[in-house]
């Protein structure tokens, strides 16, 4: 939390404890061990800026009704030397505390002193956390689910970083197993269809997308029909060797364009080459957690919460995708990560329990793996669902979206709904340059502040540091409400990190922009007496700092004019 908020909470606790002790000495409360109680910021600030349940929490210890305890505390309460100017009791024994000007001036001073570091904390205690997200199948182009996962995962990683975690971003490339075999088969058939008189037909369960045909044509353009004269195995190997790197390169280019920068693109094939997949099978076998049936090796998943036991190695000797997945997560832990966060599509919900159970089986803990399930995206235009790109006439891919919609809008709008909620992405809204577009609305607030500062500078007015007495001139409700919101920023980041919910910060900054516009419409900056003008300029600068910190954290541009 911000320093001022932290101090305020400590002050409430201290004055309550001192008042309880004083009341016990005076015989107003019986001698008892001081109970634990909470100090919180109420949602409705008309009930006070901070509230405590101390009277209710101590009812058992003092064997008294909470209202009587609250009255005794109030009679012995000393607020001198604190941020607070008064306290009141309410309801069944709540005690509410109201802030004075010192708190508000300290918040603004802290923001301008910390600047880009304002909002950051050591809450995560530098624990090493890996966020693995998108991890799209490299056998085809990335889709809207990947677009949502990219924004969600990247922004979550940024929130965790701001909250004091040591964060690593990773993309897992499934370049081995069944899907790669299917990729090779599909490419081979599409290639043969370009040259053979009686080519084979694509099986129903193969890849039918235009991208497969495009790759086959591209290979044929460069190499002609040379693969018509080799074995099927050689043809597939050559086509996969040609197509897979191109697909992965396209994925990397799309992610870079999306401003998502991974620390590592991890290849599944490396796990197989290095023997880590079969090593997991051996590890589980040595622990007595496998058995053989019908020529296959099975894992006793039911011993770790699974609905049924799972095949690790098929009768043909090939490990399953699940085995590779266990090996990959073991590899993550072996690299020293304390916490793993995976972002998966909601269609993988059945895989969650067995994956977490497997962490216990390999000697880690299910609690060290958190899986965020992300619901689907529906693209909308003119109020109607849309599936095809206007430009290409094909299904809309991530690359198509980024050609049509500004990256700022995409990253912001994909973080407008929690991961577990269905998301309607409005293509019309995303390109609007007005206050209806949430990211434009927030960016405009920052640009407006920069414009105010430029206009005053042109008249010879330069912002300066204000004294506490000058900042105490900020007494309008709109001013105090804006400062309160600024003060909550660090707590919001910590809350978003706890809940794995970067949407919380998106909403926070929209509300910050709203409160700024409300302040600016109610309180003049230019033309006021110099001390008040400078105090309001300080509030403007602090607001701009927090907006800039949020947008920068989310890799969204921060315009100074619009």
Coordinates of C-alpha atoms in Angstrom, one line a residue:
X1 CA 0.0 0.0 0.0
X2 CA 1.1 3.6 -0.4
X3 CA 3.2 5.0 2.5
X4 CA 0.4 7.4 3.6
X5 CA -2.2 4.7 3.7
X6 CA 0.1 2.4 5.6
X7 CA 0.8 5.1 8.1
X8 CA -2.9 5.9 8.5
X9 CA -3.7 2.2 9.2
X10 CA -0.9 1.9 11.8
X11 CA -2.1 5.1 13.4
X12 CA -5.7 3.8 13.8
X13 CA -4.4 0.6 15.4
X14 CA -2.1 2.5 17.7
X15 CA -4.7 5.0 19.0
X16 CA -7.3 2.2 19.5
X17 CA -4.8 0.1 21.5
X18 CA -3.7 3.2 23.6
X19 CA -7.4 4.1 24.2
X20 CA -8.2 0.5 25.3
X21 CA -5.3 0.5 27.8
X22 CA -6.3 3.9 29.1
X23 CA -9.9 2.8 29.5
X24 CA -8.7 -0.3 31.4
X25 CA -6.6 1.8 33.8
X26 CA -9.6 4.1 34.4
X27 CA -11.8 1.1 35.1
X28 CA -14.1 1.8 32.1
X29 CA -13.0 -1.6 30.6
X30 CA -12.1 -4.7 32.5
X31 CA -8.5 -5.9 32.4
X32 CA -8.0 -8.2 29.5
X33 CA -5.6 -9.2 26.8
X34 CA -6.0 -6.8 23.8
X35 CA -7.8 -8.6 21.0
X36 CA -6.9 -8.7 17.3
X37 CA -9.0 -6.4 15.1
X38 CA -9.0 -5.1 11.6
X39 CA -8.6 -1.6 10.1
X40 CA -10.1 -1.2 6.6
X41 CA -11.1 1.5 4.1
X42 CA -14.9 1.4 3.8
X43 CA -16.5 1.4 0.3
X44 CA -18.8 4.3 1.3
X45 CA -16.5 7.1 2.4
X46 CA -19.3 9.0 3.9
X47 CA -19.0 6.6 6.8
X48 CA -15.4 7.6 7.3
X49 CA -12.0 7.2 5.5
X50 CA -11.0 4.2 7.7
X51 CA -13.1 1.9 9.9
X52 CA -12.3 -0.6 12.6
X53 CA -14.2 -3.5 14.1
X54 CA -12.2 -3.2 17.4
X55 CA -15.2 -2.9 19.6
X56 CA -17.0 -5.9 18.2
X57 CA -13.8 -8.0 18.1
X58 CA -13.2 -7.3 21.8
X59 CA -16.7 -8.1 23.0
X60 CA -15.7 -11.6 24.2
X61 CA -12.5 -10.5 25.8
X62 CA -14.2 -7.6 27.8
X63 CA -17.5 -9.4 28.3
X64 CA -19.3 -6.2 27.3
X65 CA -21.6 -5.1 24.5
X66 CA -19.7 -3.6 21.5
X67 CA -21.4 -0.2 21.7
X68 CA -20.3 0.2 25.3
X69 CA -16.8 -0.8 24.4
X70 CA -16.8 1.7 21.5
X71 CA -18.0 4.5 23.9
X72 CA -15.2 3.7 26.3
X73 CA -12.6 3.8 23.5
X74 CA -14.0 7.0 22.2
X75 CA -13.8 8.7 25.6
X76 CA -10.1 7.8 25.8
X77 CA -9.1 8.4 22.1
X78 CA -6.3 10.8 21.4
X79 CA -5.9 11.7 17.7
X80 CA -3.2 14.3 18.2
X81 CA -0.2 13.7 15.9
X82 CA -2.2 11.5 13.5
X83 CA -3.7 12.1 10.1
X84 CA -7.2 12.0 11.6
X85 CA -9.3 15.0 12.7
X86 CA -12.2 13.1 14.2
X87 CA -13.7 9.6 14.9
X88 CA -17.3 8.5 15.3
X89 CA -19.1 5.3 16.3
X90 CA -21.8 3.7 14.1
X91 CA -24.2 0.8 14.0
X92 CA -23.4 -2.2 16.3
X93 CA -20.0 -0.8 17.4
X94 CA -18.0 0.2 14.3
X95 CA -15.6 3.1 14.7
X96 CA -15.0 5.4 11.8
X97 CA -12.1 7.7 11.3
X98 CA -11.9 10.9 9.2
X99 CA -8.7 12.1 7.6
X100 CA -7.3 15.6 7.8
X101 CA -5.2 17.6 5.3
X102 CA -1.9 16.1 6.3
X103 CA -2.8 12.8 4.7
X104 CA -3.8 14.3 1.4
X105 CA -0.7 16.4 1.1
X106 CA 1.5 13.4 2.0
X107 CA -0.1 11.3 -0.7
X108 CA 0.6 13.9 -3.4
X109 CA 4.1 14.4 -2.2
X110 CA 4.7 10.6 -2.3
X111 CA 3.4 10.3 -5.8
X112 CA 5.7 13.1 -7.2
X113 CA 8.7 11.8 -5.2
X114 CA 8.4 8.2 -6.3
X115 CA 7.3 9.1 -9.8
X116 CA 7.4 6.0 -12.0
X117 CA 8.0 3.8 -8.9
X118 CA 4.7 4.9 -7.4
X119 CA 2.4 1.9 -7.0
X120 CA 5.2 -0.6 -6.8
X121 CA 5.6 -2.7 -3.6
X122 CA 7.5 -5.7 -2.1
X123 CA 4.3 -7.6 -1.5
X124 CA 5.5 -10.6 -3.6
X125 CA 8.8 -10.7 -1.7
X126 CA 10.7 -11.4 -5.0
X127 CA 9.2 -14.9 -5.3
X128 CA 10.0 -16.3 -8.7
X129 CA 6.8 -16.8 -10.7
X130 CA 6.4 -18.0 -14.3
X131 CA 3.4 -16.9 -16.3
X132 CA 2.9 -19.2 -19.3
X133 CA 0.3 -17.8 -21.7
X134 CA -1.0 -18.1 -25.3
X135 CA 1.2 -21.2 -26.0
X136 CA -0.8 -21.6 -29.3
X137 CA -0.5 -24.6 -31.4
X138 CA 2.1 -23.8 -34.1
X139 CA 0.3 -25.8 -36.8
X140 CA -1.9 -22.8 -37.6
X141 CA -2.5 -19.1 -37.2
X142 CA -3.3 -17.5 -33.9
X143 CA -7.0 -16.7 -33.2
X144 CA -9.1 -14.4 -31.0
X145 CA -8.7 -16.6 -27.9
X146 CA -4.9 -16.1 -28.3
X147 CA -5.5 -12.4 -28.6
X148 CA -7.3 -12.3 -25.3
X149 CA -4.8 -14.6 -23.7
X150 CA -1.9 -12.5 -24.9
X151 CA -3.3 -9.3 -23.4
X152 CA -4.5 -11.0 -20.2
X153 CA -1.2 -12.9 -19.6
X154 CA 1.1 -10.0 -20.4
X155 CA -0.8 -7.5 -18.2
X156 CA -1.1 -10.0 -15.3
X157 CA 2.7 -10.6 -15.5
X158 CA 3.2 -6.8 -15.3
X159 CA 0.9 -6.5 -12.3
X160 CA 2.8 -9.3 -10.5
X161 CA 6.1 -7.5 -11.3
X162 CA 4.7 -4.2 -9.9
X163 CA 3.6 -6.1 -6.8
X164 CA 7.2 -7.3 -6.1
X165 CA 7.4 -10.7 -7.8
X166 CA 10.3 -11.8 -9.9
X167 CA 8.3 -12.5 -13.1
X168 CA 9.2 -14.7 -16.2
X169 CA 7.0 -14.8 -19.3
X170 CA 7.0 -18.0 -21.3
X171 CA 5.4 -19.4 -24.5
X172 CA 5.3 -23.2 -24.8
X173 CA 5.5 -24.4 -28.4
X174 CA 3.8 -27.7 -29.0
X175 CA 6.2 -28.8 -31.8
X176 CA 6.0 -32.5 -31.1
X177 CA 3.4 -35.3 -30.8
X178 CA 0.1 -36.0 -32.6
X179 CA -0.7 -32.4 -33.8
X180 CA 2.7 -32.3 -35.6
X181 CA 2.0 -35.6 -37.3
X182 CA -1.4 -34.3 -38.4
X183 CA 0.3 -31.1 -39.6
X184 CA 2.7 -33.2 -41.7
X185 CA -0.1 -35.3 -43.1
X186 CA -2.2 -32.2 -44.0
X187 CA 0.7 -30.5 -45.7
X188 CA 1.6 -33.6 -47.7
X189 CA -1.9 -34.1 -49.0
X190 CA -2.3 -30.4 -49.9
X191 CA 1.1 -30.6 -51.7
X192 CA 0.2 -33.8 -53.6
X193 CA -3.1 -32.1 -54.6
X194 CA -1.1 -29.5 -56.5
X195 CA 0.6 -32.1 -58.7
X196 CA -1.1 -35.5 -58.7
X197 CA -3.9 -36.5 -61.1
X198 CA -5.6 -38.5 -58.5
X199 CA -4.5 -37.0 -55.2
X200 CA -5.6 -38.3 -51.8
X201 CA -8.4 -36.4 -49.9
X202 CA -7.9 -34.7 -46.6
X203 CA -9.2 -36.8 -43.7
X204 CA -12.0 -35.3 -41.7
X205 CA -9.7 -34.8 -38.6
X206 CA -6.8 -33.2 -40.4
X207 CA -6.1 -29.4 -40.8
X208 CA -8.4 -27.9 -43.5
X209 CA -7.4 -24.3 -43.1
X210 CA -6.3 -22.0 -45.9
X211 CA -2.9 -21.6 -44.2
X212 CA -2.0 -25.3 -44.9
X213 CA -2.7 -24.8 -48.6
X214 CA -0.7 -21.6 -48.6
X215 CA 2.3 -23.3 -47.1
X216 CA 2.1 -26.2 -49.6
X217 CA 1.9 -23.7 -52.5
X218 CA 4.8 -21.7 -51.1
X219 CA 7.0 -24.8 -50.9
X220 CA 5.9 -25.8 -54.4
X221 CA 6.8 -22.3 -55.7
X222 CA 10.3 -22.6 -54.3
X223 CA 11.0 -26.3 -54.9
X224 CA 8.6 -27.5 -57.6
X225 CA 7.4 -31.1 -57.5
X226 CA 10.6 -32.6 -56.1
X227 CA 8.7 -34.1 -53.1
X228 CA 6.5 -36.1 -55.5
X229 CA 9.5 -38.4 -56.0
X230 CA 10.3 -39.3 -52.4
X231 CA 8.8 -41.5 -49.7
X232 CA 5.8 -40.2 -47.8
X233 CA 7.9 -40.0 -44.6
X234 CA 10.5 -37.9 -46.4
X235 CA 7.8 -35.6 -47.9
X236 CA 6.2 -35.0 -44.5
X237 CA 9.5 -34.3 -42.8
X238 CA 10.5 -31.8 -45.5
X239 CA 7.2 -30.0 -45.4
X240 CA 7.1 -29.8 -41.6
X241 CA 10.7 -28.6 -41.7
X242 CA 9.6 -25.9 -44.1
X243 CA 6.3 -24.9 -42.6
X244 CA 6.8 -25.1 -38.9
X245 CA 9.6 -22.5 -38.6
X246 CA 7.5 -20.1 -40.8
X247 CA 4.5 -20.6 -38.5
X248 CA 6.6 -20.0 -35.4
X249 CA 8.2 -16.9 -36.9
X250 CA 4.7 -15.6 -37.7
X251 CA 3.6 -16.2 -34.1
X252 CA 6.7 -14.4 -32.8
X253 CA 6.1 -11.5 -35.2
X254 CA 2.4 -11.2 -34.1
X255 CA 3.3 -11.2 -30.5
X256 CA 6.0 -8.6 -30.9
X257 CA 3.5 -6.4 -32.8
X258 CA 1.1 -7.0 -29.9
X259 CA 3.9 -5.7 -27.6
X260 CA 4.2 -9.1 -25.8
X261 CA 7.8 -9.9 -25.2
X262 CA 8.5 -13.4 -23.9
X263 CA 11.6 -14.3 -21.8
X264 CA 11.6 -17.7 -23.6
X265 CA 9.9 -19.6 -26.4
X266 CA 10.2 -23.1 -25.0
X267 CA 10.0 -26.0 -27.5
X268 CA 8.3 -29.2 -26.5
X269 CA 10.7 -31.0 -28.8
X270 CA 13.6 -30.1 -26.5
X271 CA 11.9 -32.1 -23.7
X272 CA 11.9 -35.2 -25.9
X273 CA 15.5 -34.6 -27.2
X274 CA 16.8 -34.1 -23.7
X275 CA 15.1 -37.2 -22.4
X276 CA 13.0 -35.3 -19.8
X277 CA 9.7 -36.8 -21.0
X278 CA 10.7 -40.4 -20.4
X279 CA 12.6 -39.4 -17.2
X280 CA 9.2 -38.3 -15.7
X281 CA 7.8 -41.8 -16.6
X282 CA 10.8 -43.3 -14.8
X283 CA 10.4 -41.0 -11.8
X284 CA 6.7 -41.9 -11.4
X285 CA 7.5 -45.6 -11.9
X286 CA 10.2 -45.5 -9.2
X287 CA 7.6 -44.0 -6.8
X288 CA 5.2 -46.9 -7.5
X289 CA 2.8 -44.6 -9.3
X290 CA 2.5 -46.5 -12.6
X291 CA 1.4 -49.8 -13.8
X292 CA 1.2 -51.6 -17.2
X293 CA -2.0 -52.6 -19.0
X294 CA -2.7 -53.5 -22.6
X295 CA 1.0 -52.8 -23.4
X296 CA 0.7 -49.2 -22.2
X297 CA 2.2 -47.5 -19.1
X298 CA -0.5 -45.9 -16.9
X299 CA -0.2 -43.3 -14.2
X300 CA -2.3 -43.7 -11.0
X301 CA -4.0 -40.4 -11.3
X302 CA -6.9 -41.4 -9.1
X303 CA -4.5 -41.4 -6.1
X304 CA -4.1 -37.6 -6.7
X305 CA -7.7 -36.5 -7.3
X306 CA -8.0 -37.6 -10.9
X307 CA -11.3 -39.0 -12.2
X308 CA -9.5 -41.9 -13.9
X309 CA -6.0 -43.2 -14.4
X310 CA -4.1 -41.7 -17.3
X311 CA -1.9 -43.3 -20.1
X312 CA 1.7 -42.0 -20.0
X313 CA 3.2 -44.2 -22.7
X314 CA 1.0 -45.7 -25.5
X315 CA 1.4 -49.3 -26.5
X316 CA 3.4 -48.1 -29.6
X317 CA 6.0 -46.6 -27.2
X318 CA 5.1 -43.0 -27.8
X319 CA 4.5 -40.8 -24.7
X320 CA 1.2 -38.9 -24.5
X321 CA 0.7 -35.2 -24.5
X322 CA -0.1 -35.4 -20.8
X323 CA 3.3 -36.9 -20.1
X324 CA 5.1 -34.1 -22.0
X325 CA 3.0 -31.6 -20.0
X326 CA 4.0 -33.1 -16.7
X327 CA 7.7 -33.1 -17.9
X328 CA 7.4 -29.4 -18.9
X329 CA 6.0 -28.4 -15.5
X330 CA 8.7 -30.4 -13.7
X331 CA 11.2 -28.6 -15.9
X332 CA 9.7 -25.2 -14.7
X333 CA 10.2 -26.2 -11.1
X334 CA 13.7 -27.5 -11.8
X335 CA 14.5 -24.0 -13.1
X336 CA 13.8 -22.6 -9.6
X337 CA 10.3 -21.1 -10.0
X338 CA 8.3 -20.9 -6.8
X339 CA 4.9 -20.4 -8.4
X340 CA 3.6 -21.4 -11.8
X341 CA 0.6 -19.6 -13.5
X342 CA -0.9 -21.1 -16.6
X343 CA -3.5 -19.4 -18.7
X344 CA -5.7 -21.9 -20.6
X345 CA -8.8 -21.8 -22.7
X346 CA -12.0 -22.7 -20.8
X347 CA -12.2 -25.9 -23.0
X348 CA -9.3 -27.2 -20.9
X349 CA -11.2 -27.2 -17.6
X350 CA -11.2 -31.0 -17.5
X351 CA -7.4 -31.0 -17.5
X352 CA -6.9 -28.8 -14.4
X353 CA -7.5 -31.3 -11.6
X354 CA -5.3 -34.0 -13.2
X355 CA -2.5 -31.5 -13.9
X356 CA -2.5 -30.1 -10.3
X357 CA -2.6 -33.7 -9.0
X358 CA 0.4 -34.5 -11.1
X359 CA 2.4 -31.8 -9.4
X360 CA 1.9 -33.7 -6.1
X361 CA 2.9 -36.9 -7.8
X362 CA 6.3 -35.4 -9.0
X363 CA 7.1 -34.2 -5.5
X364 CA 6.0 -30.6 -5.9
X365 CA 2.7 -29.2 -4.6
X366 CA -0.6 -28.6 -6.4
X367 CA -0.7 -25.3 -4.6
X368 CA 2.3 -24.1 -6.5
X369 CA 0.4 -24.4 -9.8
X370 CA -2.4 -22.0 -10.5
X371 CA -4.4 -22.3 -13.7
X372 CA -6.6 -19.4 -15.0
X373 CA -9.3 -20.5 -17.3
X374 CA -10.2 -18.0 -19.9
X375 CA -13.6 -17.8 -21.6
X376 CA -14.2 -17.3 -25.3
X377 CA -14.2 -14.1 -27.3
X378 CA -17.0 -13.0 -29.6
X379 CA -16.1 -10.3 -32.2
X380 CA -18.8 -7.8 -32.8
X381 CA -19.4 -5.2 -35.5
X382 CA -22.6 -3.1 -35.9
X383 CA -24.0 -5.0 -33.0
X384 CA -23.6 -8.4 -34.8
X385 CA -21.2 -11.3 -34.4
X386 CA -18.5 -11.3 -37.1
X387 CA -16.2 -14.2 -38.0
X388 CA -14.7 -13.2 -41.3
X389 CA -12.1 -10.5 -42.1
X390 CA -13.4 -7.7 -44.5
X391 CA -9.9 -7.6 -46.0
X392 CA -9.2 -11.2 -46.6
X393 CA -12.7 -12.8 -46.5
X394 CA -11.2 -15.5 -44.2
X395 CA -11.6 -16.2 -40.5
X396 CA -10.2 -13.3 -38.4
X397 CA -6.7 -14.1 -37.0
X398 CA -4.7 -12.2 -34.5
X399 CA -2.6 -10.6 -37.3
X400 CA -5.8 -9.4 -39.0
X401 CA -7.1 -7.9 -35.8
X402 CA -3.9 -5.9 -35.3
X403 CA -4.1 -4.6 -38.8
X404 CA -7.6 -3.3 -38.2
X405 CA -7.5 -2.3 -34.6
X406 CA -4.9 -0.1 -32.7
X407 CA -2.7 -2.2 -30.4
X408 CA -3.6 0.2 -27.5
X409 CA -7.3 -0.6 -27.9
X410 CA -6.8 -4.3 -28.3
X411 CA -4.6 -4.6 -25.1
X412 CA -7.0 -2.4 -23.1
X413 CA -10.3 -3.8 -24.3
X414 CA -9.2 -7.4 -23.8
X415 CA -8.6 -6.5 -20.2
X416 CA -12.1 -5.1 -19.6
X417 CA -13.7 -8.4 -18.4
X418 CA -12.4 -11.0 -16.0
X419 CA -10.9 -14.1 -17.6
X420 CA -13.8 -16.3 -16.5
X421 CA -16.4 -14.1 -18.3
X422 CA -17.3 -14.3 -21.9
X423 CA -16.1 -11.2 -23.8
X424 CA -17.7 -9.3 -26.6
X425 CA -15.0 -7.4 -28.4
X426 CA -16.5 -4.4 -30.2
X427 CA -14.5 -3.8 -33.4
X428 CA -16.3 -0.5 -34.0
X429 CA -15.6 0.8 -30.5
X430 CA -11.9 -0.3 -30.7
X431 CA -11.3 2.2 -33.6
X432 CA -13.3 5.1 -32.2
X433 CA -11.3 8.1 -31.2
X434 CA -13.6 9.6 -28.6
X435 CA -14.6 9.1 -25.0
X436 CA -16.7 6.1 -25.8
X437 CA -13.5 4.1 -26.3
X438 CA -12.2 3.5 -22.8
X439 CA -8.5 3.6 -23.7
X440 CA -9.0 6.8 -25.6
X441 CA -10.8 8.2 -22.6
X442 CA -7.9 7.4 -20.3
X443 CA -5.3 8.6 -22.7
X444 CA -7.2 11.9 -23.2
X445 CA -7.1 12.6 -19.5
X446 CA -3.3 12.4 -19.5
X447 CA -3.1 14.5 -22.7
X448 CA -5.4 17.0 -21.2
X449 CA -3.2 17.4 -18.1
X450 CA -0.2 17.9 -20.4
X451 CA -2.1 20.5 -22.3
X452 CA -2.9 22.4 -19.1
X453 CA 0.7 22.4 -18.1
X454 CA 1.9 23.6 -21.6
X455 CA -0.7 26.4 -21.7
X456 CA 0.4 27.7 -18.3
X457 CA 4.1 27.3 -19.1
X458 CA 3.5 29.5 -22.2
X459 CA 2.2 32.2 -19.8
X460 CA 5.3 31.8 -17.7
X461 CA 3.7 29.6 -15.0
X462 CA 6.0 26.7 -14.0
X463 CA 4.8 24.0 -11.6
X464 CA 6.7 23.9 -8.3
X465 CA 6.8 21.9 -5.1
X466 CA 4.1 23.0 -2.7
X467 CA 4.3 23.2 1.1
X468 CA 1.9 21.1 3.2
X469 CA 0.1 24.3 4.0
X470 CA -0.5 25.0 0.3
X471 CA -1.6 21.5 -0.4
X472 CA -4.0 21.8 2.6
X473 CA -5.9 24.3 0.3
X474 CA -7.3 21.3 -1.6
X475 CA -10.6 20.9 0.2
X476 CA -13.2 20.6 -2.5
X477 CA -15.0 17.2 -2.5
X478 CA -13.8 16.5 -6.0
X479 CA -10.2 17.2 -5.0
X480 CA -10.3 15.0 -2.0
X481 CA -12.1 12.2 -3.8
X482 CA -9.4 12.2 -6.6
X483 CA -6.6 12.1 -4.0
X484 CA -8.3 9.2 -2.2
X485 CA -8.4 7.3 -5.4
X486 CA -4.7 8.0 -6.1
X487 CA -3.9 6.9 -2.6
X488 CA -5.5 3.5 -3.3
X489 CA -3.4 2.7 -6.4
X490 CA -0.8 0.5 -4.6
X491 CA -3.5 -1.5 -2.8
X492 CA -5.3 -2.0 -6.1
X493 CA -2.1 -3.5 -7.7
X494 CA -1.6 -5.8 -4.7
X495 CA -5.3 -6.8 -4.9
X496 CA -5.0 -7.5 -8.6
X497 CA -1.9 -9.6 -8.0
X498 CA -3.6 -11.6 -5.2
X499 CA -6.6 -12.3 -7.5
X500 CA -4.7 -12.7 -10.7
X501 CA -7.0 -10.0 -12.1
X502 CA -5.4 -7.2 -14.2
X503 CA -8.9 -6.1 -15.1
X504 CA -9.0 -4.5 -11.7
X505 CA -6.3 -2.0 -12.8
X506 CA -8.1 -1.3 -16.1
X507 CA -11.2 -0.3 -14.2
X508 CA -9.1 1.6 -11.6
X509 CA -7.6 3.9 -14.3
X510 CA -10.9 4.5 -16.0
X511 CA -12.3 5.6 -12.7
X512 CA -9.2 7.7 -12.1
X513 CA -9.8 9.5 -15.5
X514 CA -13.5 10.0 -14.5
X515 CA -12.6 11.5 -11.2
X516 CA -10.0 13.8 -12.8
X517 CA -12.5 15.1 -15.4
X518 CA -15.0 15.7 -12.5
X519 CA -12.3 17.6 -10.6
X520 CA -11.3 19.7 -13.6
X521 CA -14.8 20.6 -14.4
X522 CA -15.5 21.7 -10.8
X523 CA -12.2 23.4 -9.9
X524 CA -10.4 26.0 -11.9
X525 CA -6.6 25.7 -12.2
X526 CA -5.7 28.8 -14.2
X527 CA -6.7 32.2 -12.7
X528 CA -6.8 31.1 -9.1
X529 CA -4.6 32.6 -6.4
X530 CA -1.0 31.4 -6.9
X531 CA -0.8 29.0 -3.9
X532 CA -4.1 27.3 -4.8
X533 CA -3.2 27.2 -8.5
X534 CA 0.1 25.4 -7.6
X535 CA -1.7 23.0 -5.3
X536 CA -4.1 22.1 -8.1
X537 CA -1.2 21.8 -10.5
X538 CA 0.4 19.3 -8.1
X539 CA -2.9 17.3 -8.1
X540 CA -2.9 17.4 -11.9
X541 CA 0.7 16.2 -12.1
X542 CA 0.1 13.4 -9.6
X543 CA -2.9 12.2 -11.6
X544 CA -0.9 12.2 -14.8
X545 CA 1.9 10.2 -13.0
X546 CA -0.5 7.5 -12.0
X547 CA -2.2 7.3 -15.4
X548 CA 1.2 7.1 -17.0
X549 CA 2.3 4.4 -14.6
X550 CA -0.8 2.2 -15.4
X551 CA -0.5 2.6 -19.2
X552 CA 3.2 2.1 -19.2
X553 CA 2.8 -1.0 -17.1
X554 CA 0.3 -2.4 -19.6
X555 CA 2.5 -1.4 -22.6
X556 CA 0.0 1.1 -23.9
X557 CA 1.2 4.4 -25.3
X558 CA 0.9 7.6 -23.2
X559 CA 0.1 10.5 -25.5
X560 CA 0.9 14.1 -24.3
X561 CA -1.5 15.6 -26.9
X562 CA -4.5 14.3 -28.8

